[in-house]
Coordinates of C-alpha atoms (C1' of nucleotides) in Angstrom, one line a residue:
Chain C
M218 CA -19.0 -16.2 45.2
E219 CA -18.5 -13.1 43.1
Q220 CA -15.8 -13.7 40.7
S221 CA -16.3 -10.9 38.3
E222 CA -14.2 -8.2 39.8
T223 CA -13.7 -5.6 37.1
A224 CA -10.6 -3.8 36.3
S225 CA -12.1 -0.5 37.2
D226 CA -12.9 -1.7 40.6
L227 CA -9.3 -2.5 41.1
A228 CA -7.7 0.6 39.7
P229 CA -7.2 2.5 42.9
R230 CA -5.0 -0.2 44.2
K231 CA -2.9 -0.4 41.2
L232 CA 0.0 1.6 42.4
V233 CA 0.2 -0.3 45.7
R234 CA 0.1 -3.6 43.9
Q235 CA 2.8 -2.5 41.5
L236 CA 5.0 -1.6 44.4
N237 CA 4.3 -4.9 46.0
F238 CA 5.3 -6.6 42.8
A239 CA 8.5 -4.8 42.7
A240 CA 9.1 -5.7 46.3
V241 CA 8.5 -9.3 45.5
Y242 CA 10.8 -9.6 42.6
G243 CA 13.5 -7.4 43.9
D244 CA 14.9 -4.0 43.2
P245 CA 15.2 -3.1 39.6
S246 CA 18.9 -2.6 40.0
H247 CA 19.2 -6.3 40.0
L248 CA 17.9 -6.4 36.6
K249 CA 19.6 -5.7 33.5
L250 CA 18.6 -5.2 30.0
P251 CA 18.9 -7.9 27.5
P252 CA 21.6 -7.5 24.9
P253 CA 20.4 -5.1 22.3
S254 CA 19.2 -6.7 19.2
P255 CA 19.8 -5.2 15.9
S256 CA 16.2 -5.2 15.0
P257 CA 13.2 -5.6 17.2
S258 CA 12.3 -9.2 17.2
P259 CA 8.8 -10.1 16.3
P260 CA 6.5 -10.9 19.2
P261 CA 6.0 -14.5 19.9
P262 CA 2.7 -16.1 19.1
S263 CA 0.4 -14.8 21.7
H264 CA -0.6 -18.2 22.9
S265 CA 2.6 -20.1 22.5
P266 CA 4.2 -21.6 25.5
L267 CA 6.7 -19.3 26.8
R268 CA 10.0 -20.5 28.0
L269 CA 12.2 -19.2 30.7
Q270 CA 15.8 -19.6 31.2
L271 CA 15.5 -20.4 34.8
D272 CA 19.2 -20.8 35.2
L273 CA 19.3 -17.1 35.0
L274 CA 17.1 -16.7 37.9
P275 CA 18.1 -16.6 41.5
P276 CA 16.7 -19.5 43.5
G277 CA 13.4 -18.8 45.0
Q278 CA 12.4 -16.3 42.4
R279 CA 9.8 -16.9 39.9
P280 CA 9.5 -14.6 37.0
W281 CA 6.4 -13.3 35.8
L282 CA 6.1 -13.5 32.1
C283 CA 5.9 -10.5 30.1
S284 CA 2.4 -9.4 29.5
E285 CA 3.0 -7.6 26.3
P286 CA 2.9 -9.6 23.2
Q287 CA 5.4 -7.4 21.7
E288 CA 7.8 -8.3 24.4
Q289 CA 9.2 -11.5 23.2
Q290 CA 10.6 -14.3 25.2
A291 CA 10.3 -14.6 28.8
W292 CA 11.2 -11.2 29.9
L293 CA 10.6 -10.6 33.5
Y294 CA 7.6 -8.6 34.0
S295 CA 7.3 -5.9 36.5
P296 CA 4.8 -3.1 36.4
R297 CA 7.6 -0.7 37.3
L298 CA 9.9 -1.9 34.6
K299 CA 7.7 -3.0 31.7
L300 CA 8.0 0.5 30.2
V301 CA 11.7 0.2 30.1
S302 CA 12.2 -2.8 28.0
P303 CA 12.1 -6.5 28.3
V304 CA 14.4 -7.3 31.0
R305 CA 16.1 -10.4 32.2
R306 CA 17.2 -11.0 35.7
I307 CA 20.9 -11.4 36.1
P308 CA 22.3 -14.6 37.4
H309 CA 22.4 -15.0 41.1
P310 CA 25.9 -14.2 42.3
V311 CA 26.1 -17.3 44.6
K312 CA 23.6 -19.9 43.7
K313 CA 22.6 -21.1 40.4
L314 CA 19.9 -23.5 39.7
P315 CA 21.2 -26.6 38.0
V316 CA 18.3 -26.9 35.7
K317 CA 18.6 -25.8 32.1
V318 CA 16.0 -24.5 30.0
L319 CA 12.7 -25.4 31.4
Q320 CA 9.2 -24.8 30.4
V321 CA 7.6 -22.4 32.6
A322 CA 7.0 -24.0 35.9
K323 CA 3.6 -25.4 36.5
P324 CA 2.9 -26.4 40.0
K325 CA 0.9 -29.4 39.0
S326 CA 2.4 -32.5 37.4
P327 CA 0.7 -34.8 35.0
R328 CA -1.4 -37.6 36.3
S329 CA 1.2 -40.1 36.6
Q330 CA 2.5 -41.8 39.7
P331 CA 6.0 -41.0 40.5
Q332 CA 8.4 -43.5 39.1
C333 CA 11.9 -44.4 39.9
N334 CA 13.3 -42.8 36.8
V335 CA 11.3 -39.7 37.0
E336 CA 13.3 -36.6 36.8
L337 CA 12.7 -35.0 40.0
K338 CA 15.0 -32.1 40.0
D339 CA 12.6 -30.4 37.7
T340 CA 9.3 -31.3 39.2
T341 CA 7.4 -29.6 36.6
P342 CA 5.9 -31.4 33.7
K343 CA 7.6 -31.2 30.4
K344 CA 4.4 -30.5 28.6
Q345 CA 2.2 -27.7 29.3
K346 CA -1.0 -28.8 30.7
Q347 CA -4.3 -27.3 29.8
C348 CA -6.4 -26.0 32.5
N349 CA -10.2 -26.5 32.7
C350 CA -11.2 -23.5 34.7
K351 CA -14.8 -22.5 34.4
N352 CA -15.5 -19.9 37.0
S353 CA -12.3 -18.2 37.8
R354 CA -11.7 -16.7 34.4
C355 CA -8.2 -18.2 34.8
L356 CA -7.3 -15.1 36.8
K357 CA -7.0 -16.7 40.2
L358 CA -4.6 -19.1 41.6
Y359 CA -7.1 -21.8 41.1
C360 CA -5.9 -21.7 37.5
E361 CA -2.7 -23.6 37.1
C362 CA -1.7 -21.5 34.1
F363 CA -2.2 -18.3 36.0
A364 CA -0.5 -19.6 39.0
A365 CA 2.4 -20.6 36.8
G366 CA 2.7 -17.3 35.2
I367 CA 1.8 -18.3 31.8
Y368 CA -1.0 -17.6 29.4
C369 CA -3.6 -20.1 28.8
D370 CA -2.7 -21.8 25.6
G371 CA -5.0 -24.4 24.2
C372 CA -6.7 -24.9 27.5
N373 CA -10.2 -26.1 28.0
C374 CA -11.1 -23.2 30.1
V375 CA -14.3 -21.2 29.9
N376 CA -14.4 -17.4 29.8
C377 CA -10.6 -17.3 30.0
H378 CA -9.1 -13.9 30.7
N379 CA -5.6 -15.2 31.1
N380 CA -4.6 -14.2 27.6
V381 CA -3.3 -11.2 25.7
D382 CA -6.7 -10.0 24.8
N383 CA -7.5 -9.5 28.4
E384 CA -4.2 -8.2 29.5
A385 CA -5.6 -5.4 31.6
A386 CA -7.8 -7.6 33.6
R387 CA -5.0 -10.0 33.9
Q388 CA -2.6 -7.5 35.3
E389 CA -5.1 -6.4 37.7
A390 CA -5.6 -9.9 38.8
V391 CA -1.9 -10.3 39.3
G392 CA -1.9 -7.3 41.4
I393 CA -4.8 -8.5 43.5
T394 CA -3.1 -11.8 44.0
L395 CA 0.1 -10.2 45.0
E396 CA -1.6 -7.9 47.3
R397 CA -3.2 -10.8 49.0
N398 CA -0.1 -12.8 49.1
P399 CA 3.2 -11.3 48.0
N400 CA 4.6 -14.8 47.6
A401 CA 1.8 -16.0 45.5
F402 CA 3.9 -16.4 42.4
R403 CA 7.0 -17.6 44.1
P404 CA 7.8 -21.2 44.0
K405 CA 6.0 -23.2 46.6
I406 CA 8.8 -25.6 46.8
A407 CA 12.1 -24.3 48.1
S408 CA 14.1 -27.0 46.4
S409 CA 17.8 -27.2 46.6
P410 CA 20.0 -28.5 43.9
L411 CA 20.8 -31.4 46.1
E412 CA 19.1 -34.7 45.6
R413 CA 19.3 -37.9 47.3
R414 CA 19.1 -41.2 45.6
D415 CA 18.6 -44.2 47.6
S416 CA 20.3 -46.9 45.6
K417 CA 18.6 -49.6 47.5
E418 CA 15.2 -48.2 46.9
C419 CA 15.7 -46.6 43.6
E420 CA 14.3 -43.5 45.1
I421 CA 15.1 -40.0 44.1
Q422 CA 14.1 -37.4 46.4
V423 CA 14.3 -33.7 46.1
I424 CA 15.7 -32.2 49.2
G425 CA 13.4 -29.3 49.7
K426 CA 10.4 -28.3 51.5
H427 CA 7.1 -26.7 50.8
N428 CA 7.2 -23.1 51.9
K429 CA 3.8 -23.1 53.3
G430 CA 3.4 -26.7 53.9
C431 CA 0.5 -28.8 53.1
H432 CA -2.6 -29.3 55.2
C433 CA -3.8 -32.6 54.0
K434 CA -6.2 -34.5 56.1
K435 CA -7.3 -37.6 54.2
S436 CA -4.8 -38.3 51.6
G437 CA -2.0 -39.2 53.9
C438 CA 0.1 -36.9 51.8
L439 CA 0.6 -39.8 49.4
K440 CA -1.6 -38.6 46.7
K441 CA -1.2 -35.8 44.3
Y442 CA -3.7 -33.8 46.2
C443 CA -0.8 -33.1 48.4
E444 CA 1.5 -30.5 47.0
C445 CA 4.4 -31.9 48.8
F446 CA 3.9 -35.3 47.4
Q447 CA 3.2 -33.8 44.0
A448 CA 6.5 -32.1 44.1
N449 CA 8.3 -35.2 45.2
I450 CA 9.4 -33.8 48.5
L451 CA 8.8 -35.0 52.0
C452 CA 6.5 -33.2 54.2
S453 CA 8.3 -30.8 56.5
E454 CA 7.8 -29.0 59.7
N455 CA 5.9 -26.4 57.7
C456 CA 3.1 -28.8 57.1
K457 CA 0.1 -29.2 59.2
C458 CA -1.1 -32.4 57.6
M459 CA -2.8 -35.2 59.5
D460 CA -1.8 -38.8 59.3
C461 CA 1.1 -37.9 57.2
K462 CA 2.8 -40.8 55.5
N463 CA 5.1 -38.7 53.4
F464 CA 8.0 -38.9 55.6
E465 CA 11.4 -40.5 55.3
G466 CA 11.2 -44.2 56.2
S467 CA 7.5 -44.4 55.6
D468 CA 6.6 -47.8 54.4
E469 CA 3.6 -46.6 52.5
R470 CA 5.7 -44.0 50.8
R471 CA 8.3 -46.5 49.9
A472 CA 5.7 -48.8 48.6
I473 CA 4.4 -46.2 46.2
F474 CA 7.9 -45.6 44.9
H475 CA 8.6 -49.3 44.6
K476 CA 5.5 -50.8 43.5
D477 CA 7.3 -52.1 40.5
Y478 CA 10.1 -53.5 42.5
N479 CA 8.9 -57.0 43.0
L480 CA 10.3 -58.8 45.9
V481 CA 7.2 -60.8 46.4
H482 CA 9.0 -64.0 45.7
I483 CA 11.5 -63.6 48.4
K484 CA 8.9 -62.6 50.8
Q485 CA 6.6 -65.4 50.1
A486 CA 9.4 -68.0 50.0
A487 CA 10.5 -67.1 53.5
N488 CA 7.2 -65.9 54.8
A489 CA 5.4 -69.1 55.6
T490 CA 8.4 -71.0 56.7
I491 CA 9.7 -68.4 59.1
S492 CA 6.4 -67.6 60.5
R493 CA 5.9 -71.3 61.1
V494 CA 9.2 -71.6 62.9
A495 CA 8.4 -68.5 64.8
G496 CA 5.2 -69.9 65.9
S497 CA 6.9 -73.0 67.2
S498 CA 9.6 -71.0 69.0
G499 CA 7.4 -69.8 71.7
Y500 CA 6.7 -66.4 70.4
G501 CA 3.2 -65.2 70.1
T502 CA 1.6 -65.6 66.7
H503 CA -1.1 -63.0 67.2
L504 CA -1.2 -61.1 64.0
T505 CA -2.5 -57.7 63.6
P506 CA -2.3 -56.9 60.0
K507 CA -1.5 -53.4 59.2
K508 CA -4.2 -53.3 56.7
R509 CA -6.7 -54.0 59.3
K510 CA -5.4 -51.3 61.5
I511 CA -5.7 -48.8 58.7
H512 CA -9.2 -49.9 58.1
E513 CA -10.0 -49.3 61.7
M514 CA -8.5 -45.9 61.5
F515 CA -10.5 -44.9 58.4
P516 CA -13.9 -46.5 58.7
G517 CA -16.2 -45.9 55.9
K518 CA -13.7 -44.2 53.7
S519 CA -13.9 -46.3 50.6
A520 CA -11.4 -44.3 48.7
M521 CA -8.9 -44.4 51.5
D522 CA -9.6 -48.0 52.0
Q523 CA -8.8 -48.8 48.5
T524 CA -5.7 -46.7 48.6
D525 CA -4.6 -48.3 51.8
N526 CA -5.2 -51.7 50.5
I527 CA -3.1 -51.0 47.5
T528 CA -0.5 -49.5 49.7
A529 CA -0.5 -52.4 52.1
Q530 CA -0.3 -54.8 49.2
Y531 CA 2.7 -53.0 47.8
Q532 CA 4.2 -52.9 51.1
Q533 CA 3.9 -56.5 51.6
E534 CA 5.5 -57.1 48.3
I535 CA 8.4 -54.9 48.8
D536 CA 9.1 -55.0 52.4
P537 CA 8.2 -58.4 53.7
M538 CA 10.1 -58.1 57.0
A539 CA 8.5 -54.8 57.8
S540 CA 5.0 -55.3 56.7
S541 CA 4.0 -58.9 56.3
P542 CA 1.6 -59.7 59.0
S543 CA 2.7 -63.2 59.1
F544 CA 6.3 -62.4 59.0
L545 CA 8.6 -61.3 61.7
S546 CA 7.3 -57.9 62.3
D547 CA 4.5 -58.8 64.4
S548 CA 5.2 -62.4 65.2
F549 CA 8.6 -61.6 66.7
V550 CA 7.7 -58.8 68.9
S551 CA 5.7 -59.4 72.0
D552 CA 4.1 -56.0 71.9
P553 CA 3.6 -54.5 68.5
S554 CA 2.8 -51.2 70.0
N555 CA 6.4 -50.9 70.8
T556 CA 7.2 -50.6 67.2
R557 CA 4.8 -47.8 66.6
I558 CA 6.7 -44.9 65.4
S559 CA 5.7 -41.5 66.7
A560 CA 2.3 -42.8 67.5
S561 CA 0.7 -39.5 67.8
S562 CA 1.6 -38.4 64.3
R563 CA 2.2 -41.6 62.4
S564 CA -0.2 -44.3 62.8
T565 CA 1.9 -46.8 61.0
Y566 CA 3.8 -49.7 62.3
R567 CA 7.4 -50.2 61.3
S568 CA 9.0 -53.4 62.0
V569 CA 12.1 -53.4 64.1
L570 CA 13.6 -55.5 61.4
A571 CA 12.5 -53.2 58.6
D572 CA 15.2 -52.9 56.0
F573 CA 17.2 -55.5 57.8
F574 CA 16.5 -58.4 55.5
Q575 CA 17.8 -57.7 52.1
P576 CA 17.6 -59.7 48.9
Q577 CA 21.2 -60.5 49.1
N578 CA 20.6 -62.0 52.5
V579 CA 18.1 -64.3 51.1
K580 CA 20.5 -65.3 48.4
N581 CA 23.2 -65.9 50.9
L582 CA 20.8 -68.0 52.9
C583 CA 19.9 -70.1 49.9
S584 CA 23.6 -70.6 49.0
L585 CA 24.2 -71.7 52.5
F586 CA 21.5 -74.3 52.3
V587 CA 22.8 -75.6 49.1
V588 CA 26.2 -76.0 50.5
L589 CA 24.8 -77.6 53.6
S590 CA 23.0 -80.1 51.3
Q591 CA 26.3 -80.9 49.6
V592 CA 28.0 -81.4 53.0
A593 CA 25.3 -83.8 54.1
A594 CA 25.4 -85.7 50.9
K595 CA 29.1 -86.1 51.0
T596 CA 29.1 -87.0 54.6
N597 CA 26.5 -89.6 54.2
A598 CA 28.1 -90.9 51.1
E599 CA 31.3 -91.4 53.0
M600 CA 29.5 -93.3 55.7
I601 CA 27.9 -95.5 53.1
G602 CA 31.1 -95.9 51.3
K603 CA 32.9 -97.1 54.5
V604 CA 30.2 -99.7 55.2
D605 CA 29.7 -101.0 51.7
Q606 CA 33.0 -100.0 50.2
Q607 CA 33.7 -103.3 48.6
T608 CA 30.2 -104.5 47.7
K609 CA 28.3 -101.4 46.8
T610 CA 30.6 -99.4 44.8
G611 CA 28.2 -99.0 42.0
N612 CA 25.3 -98.1 44.3
F613 CA 27.5 -95.6 46.0
E614 CA 28.3 -93.8 42.9
A615 CA 24.8 -93.9 41.9
S616 CA 23.8 -92.5 45.2
V617 CA 26.3 -89.7 44.9
A618 CA 25.2 -89.0 41.5
S619 CA 21.6 -89.0 42.6
S620 CA 22.5 -86.7 45.4
S621 CA 24.3 -84.4 43.2
K622 CA 21.4 -84.3 40.8
S623 CA 19.0 -83.6 43.6
L624 CA 21.3 -81.0 45.0
Q625 CA 21.5 -79.3 41.6
E626 CA 17.8 -79.3 41.4
T627 CA 17.7 -77.9 44.9
R628 CA 20.1 -75.2 43.8
D629 CA 18.0 -74.5 40.8
V630 CA 14.9 -74.1 42.9
H631 CA 16.6 -71.9 45.4
Q632 CA 18.0 -69.8 42.6
L633 CA 14.5 -69.4 41.4
V634 CA 13.4 -68.4 44.8
C635 CA 16.2 -66.0 45.1
D636 CA 15.7 -64.4 41.7
D637 CA 13.9 -61.2 42.1
H638 CA 12.6 -61.3 38.6
V639 CA 11.5 -64.8 38.3
N640 CA 7.9 -65.5 38.3
K641 CA 6.9 -66.9 41.6
D642 CA 4.4 -69.3 40.3
E643 CA 7.0 -70.7 38.0
A644 CA 9.3 -71.2 40.9
D645 CA 6.6 -72.9 42.9
A646 CA 5.7 -75.1 40.0
V647 CA 9.3 -76.1 39.7
D648 CA 9.4 -76.6 43.4
I649 CA 6.7 -79.1 43.3
A650 CA 7.0 -80.7 39.9
N651 CA 10.8 -81.1 39.8
Y652 CA 11.4 -81.9 43.4
N653 CA 12.3 -85.4 42.6
R654 CA 14.2 -86.3 45.7
P655 CA 12.1 -87.7 48.5
L656 CA 11.1 -85.4 51.2
S657 CA 10.2 -86.1 54.8
P658 CA 6.6 -85.8 55.7
E659 CA 7.5 -82.9 58.0
T660 CA 9.0 -81.1 55.1
L661 CA 6.2 -81.9 52.8
A662 CA 3.7 -80.8 55.4
L663 CA 5.6 -77.6 55.7
M664 CA 5.6 -77.1 52.0
C665 CA 2.0 -77.8 51.8
D666 CA 1.2 -75.1 54.3
E667 CA 3.5 -72.9 52.4
Q668 CA 1.6 -73.6 49.2
D669 CA -1.6 -73.0 51.0
D670 CA -0.4 -69.7 52.3
M671 CA 1.7 -68.5 49.4
I672 CA 0.0 -69.7 46.3
F673 CA -3.6 -70.7 46.9
G674 CA -4.5 -68.6 49.8
N675 CA -7.6 -69.8 51.3
S676 CA -9.1 -71.3 48.3
S677 CA -10.4 -74.6 49.3
A678 CA -10.4 -76.1 45.9
N679 CA -6.8 -75.2 45.3
G680 CA -6.0 -76.3 48.7
V681 CA -7.4 -79.7 47.9
A682 CA -5.3 -79.8 44.8
C683 CA -2.2 -78.9 46.8
N684 CA -2.9 -81.5 49.4
S685 CA -3.4 -84.1 46.7
T686 CA -0.2 -83.2 45.0
L687 CA 1.8 -83.3 48.1
Q688 CA 0.2 -86.4 49.4
N689 CA 1.4 -88.1 46.2
M690 CA 4.8 -86.7 47.0
I691 CA 4.6 -88.0 50.5
Q692 CA 3.7 -91.4 49.1
K693 CA 6.6 -91.1 46.7
S694 CA 8.8 -90.2 49.5
S695 CA 7.8 -93.0 51.8
N696 CA 8.2 -95.5 48.9
S697 CA 11.6 -94.2 47.9
D698 CA 14.7 -95.7 49.2
G699 CA 17.2 -94.2 47.0
C700 CA 18.8 -91.5 49.0
T701 CA 16.7 -91.3 52.1
D702 CA 19.6 -91.0 54.5
V703 CA 21.2 -88.3 52.5
C704 CA 18.0 -86.3 52.3
R705 CA 17.3 -86.7 55.9
E706 CA 20.7 -85.4 56.8
Q707 CA 20.3 -82.6 54.3
E708 CA 17.1 -81.6 55.9
R709 CA 18.4 -81.9 59.3
L710 CA 21.4 -79.7 58.6
I711 CA 19.4 -77.1 56.6
L712 CA 16.6 -76.9 59.1
T713 CA 19.0 -76.7 62.0
K714 CA 20.9 -73.9 60.4
F715 CA 17.7 -72.2 59.4
L716 CA 16.5 -72.4 63.0
D717 CA 19.8 -70.8 64.1
V718 CA 19.3 -68.0 61.6
L719 CA 15.7 -67.5 62.8
R720 CA 16.8 -67.4 66.4
G721 CA 19.3 -64.9 65.5
L722 CA 16.6 -62.8 63.9
V723 CA 14.5 -63.2 66.9
T724 CA 17.3 -62.0 69.1
H725 CA 18.1 -59.2 66.9
G726 CA 14.5 -58.1 66.7
S727 CA 14.0 -58.4 70.4
I728 CA 17.1 -56.2 71.1
K729 CA 15.9 -53.6 68.6
E730 CA 12.5 -53.7 70.0
T731 CA 13.9 -53.1 73.4
M732 CA 15.9 -50.2 72.1
C733 CA 13.0 -48.8 70.3
S734 CA 10.8 -49.1 73.3
S735 CA 13.3 -47.3 75.5
S736 CA 13.9 -44.6 73.0
T737 CA 10.1 -44.1 72.8
K738 CA 9.9 -43.7 76.5
K739 CA 12.5 -41.1 76.5
G740 CA 10.5 -38.9 74.3
E741 CA 8.4 -39.1 71.3
R742 CA 10.2 -38.1 68.2
S743 CA 9.1 -35.0 66.5
K744 CA 6.8 -35.5 63.6
K745 CA 9.2 -35.1 60.8
E746 CA 12.1 -36.8 62.3
P747 CA 13.1 -39.7 60.1
A748 CA 11.8 -42.9 61.5
D749 CA 14.8 -44.9 60.5
N750 CA 17.2 -43.0 62.6
A751 CA 16.0 -44.4 65.9
N752 CA 16.2 -47.9 64.6
I753 CA 19.6 -47.4 63.1
G754 CA 20.8 -45.8 66.2
A755 CA 19.4 -48.6 68.3
E756 CA 20.8 -51.1 66.0
T757 CA 24.2 -49.6 66.2
N758 CA 24.2 -49.4 69.9
V759 CA 23.0 -53.0 70.1
G760 CA 25.8 -53.9 67.8
R761 CA 28.3 -52.4 70.1
E762 CA 26.8 -53.9 73.1
K763 CA 26.5 -57.3 71.7
G764 CA 29.7 -57.2 69.8
I765 CA 28.0 -57.3 66.5
H766 CA 30.2 -55.6 64.1
N767 CA 27.9 -55.4 61.2
N768 CA 24.2 -55.1 61.2
S769 CA 23.9 -56.7 57.8
F770 CA 21.8 -59.7 57.9
G771 CA 24.2 -61.6 55.7
N772 CA 27.3 -60.9 57.8
Y773 CA 25.6 -61.1 61.1
L774 CA 23.4 -64.0 60.9
I775 CA 24.3 -66.0 57.9
P776 CA 27.8 -67.3 57.8
S777 CA 29.4 -66.9 54.5
V778 CA 29.2 -69.6 52.0
T779 CA 33.0 -69.6 51.9
K780 CA 33.1 -70.4 55.6
I781 CA 30.7 -73.3 55.1
S782 CA 32.7 -74.4 52.2
Q783 CA 35.7 -74.6 54.4
T784 CA 33.8 -76.8 56.8
N785 CA 32.7 -78.8 53.9
Y786 CA 36.2 -79.1 52.8
A787 CA 37.2 -80.3 56.3
V788 CA 34.4 -82.9 56.2
T789 CA 35.4 -84.2 52.8
N790 CA 38.9 -84.4 53.9
G791 CA 38.1 -87.0 56.5
H792 CA 38.1 -84.9 59.6
G793 CA 34.7 -86.3 60.3
N794 CA 33.5 -83.2 61.8
N795 CA 29.9 -82.9 61.1
D796 CA 29.3 -80.1 63.5
L797 CA 28.2 -77.2 61.4
S798 CA 27.5 -74.9 64.2
L799 CA 28.7 -71.7 62.8
T800 CA 27.3 -69.2 65.1
Chain B
dG257 C1' -16.9 -39.4 30.7
dA258 C1' -19.5 -38.5 34.8
dG259 C1' -19.4 -38.2 39.5
dT260 C1' -16.7 -37.9 43.8
dT261 C1' -13.0 -36.6 46.6
dT262 C1' -9.6 -33.6 48.0
dG263 C1' -7.1 -29.6 49.6
dA264 C1' -5.6 -25.0 48.1
dA265 C1' -7.4 -20.6 47.4
dA266 C1' -10.7 -17.4 48.3
dC267 C1' -13.8 -15.4 51.2
dT268 C1' -16.3 -14.1 55.5
Chain O
dC261 C1' -7.0 -16.0 62.6
dA262 C1' -10.5 -19.5 62.3
dG263 C1' -14.3 -21.2 59.8
dT264 C1' -16.6 -21.6 55.5
dT265 C1' -17.1 -21.6 50.6
dT266 C1' -15.3 -22.0 46.0
dC267 C1' -12.7 -24.0 42.8
dA268 C1' -10.3 -27.2 39.8
dA269 C1' -7.2 -31.1 39.9
dA270 C1' -7.0 -35.7 41.3
dC271 C1' -9.3 -39.7 41.6
dT272 C1' -12.8 -43.4 41.1
dC273 C1' -16.1 -46.0 38.7

DNA sequence: GAGTTTGAAACT
DNA sequence: CAGTTTCAAACTC
């Protein structure tokens, strides 16, 4: 492609381009001269990064830097006005950008993944980035510096004309670019000063949209190839992207933002157990991992596969209920296709229980189990005490003490499980090594499977080790006669209550699934409609219909610890009511 | 650091 | 306006 269009070739168009430029940046009457300085300021270094006071600019307007080295600072450049003087645009009468002094906007950000704490209101990098143009002479929009309206400064470009020495050619290039696209130098992102921070997700999101929209095909709009993603905005109706994952409620997008937010312990602790219970509850256990689906959708795309693998991995870690193939999302719905959100445009599954299970819920559940254990221990102790009141006082106390100790250990283990920041392996190690109280073979078998699933995966060697360890524990359990009855009762209560909780989850998921399915039949949502809305709406409706006043997992399914404690209090006060049905 | 992938920009 | 080519950043190895 011919890139060497000379300035002389462009000369006849100059006037038109200048007029275009003026049209782009407004009528000169909007401009005012800077305050007169007592003496002409020396020009800035010709290749120094120029700075703009963007708060003096109306939204949606991008200044063009002065092209004359003698014009210092970031005077707005306009071919029609440059002979007058360096000019500065007056503040917009209504809106004012919240940003302060920014370096001249560059559309591309550094190679860093977006982070929770990233300052997104200003989506531009704080440090000027050097371009590496080779063929464009830095006079086309390919060049980030040129596109940003700044001189190349310290760049690695070849045959650069985006400098003072080639000002004529540069101006011509500006004119050509503007002639082609009058908005070429305007911000691509029409960002508003508003931002939304999702406290739960530590996610900051600029409320804005790409003026032209992206046209991504392979990146899922979750890589910096995508200008929307790069600007930390959601894709909008302006976009013509394919397989977009950069929409509100996207699990993949959330995963990217939360890859450091490690909930893997919570997920893994509940994952194997609940999936097992689900499998025994009559629901199908056919699992269609999302990862596999993505692979099927992108055969032979190694880069995409890797990205999707990472994404799925992150998703599993942060959103167990929504993404875990062995968790509720697929196990609890009879037809996973019903959970497909806007199938034509978003080929991602979203669990009907997504965002339903929160860390606090797990903590509440753990607390509940601990209290139940205490209830069982005390109840059993009372029974023992009545039988052997006169002859086994010492043993009774020892038994209670032993139960208390084991309960405390249980509590510790559960706290480890519930702690978002604790190392999972440590928790599991504690779980095995310090679980001194005897366990029933059923529980141990359950744990063993959990260990297989959660820790060792499919490793046969490790699985053998696991089995060996747990067999020893089983042996220990069968040989132990210290607090067998107490432990059995603890297990019975905990598992019974856990089953109730899971049944509640199943019911909730089924209801939401039904609602989602019906809403899907009514009409497929538009591409950019947030996926969560339907679920939330369905959930709300369900809540009304079912008399559920709160869709919070903790309030809905898990009775409060206080309530359990009250029951516990009743038991310990001799009411003898061991019925802990709290539904 | 080289090679590949990607999508906007430029061109036809 | 659609299809193709060019380009440089983003990404992978």
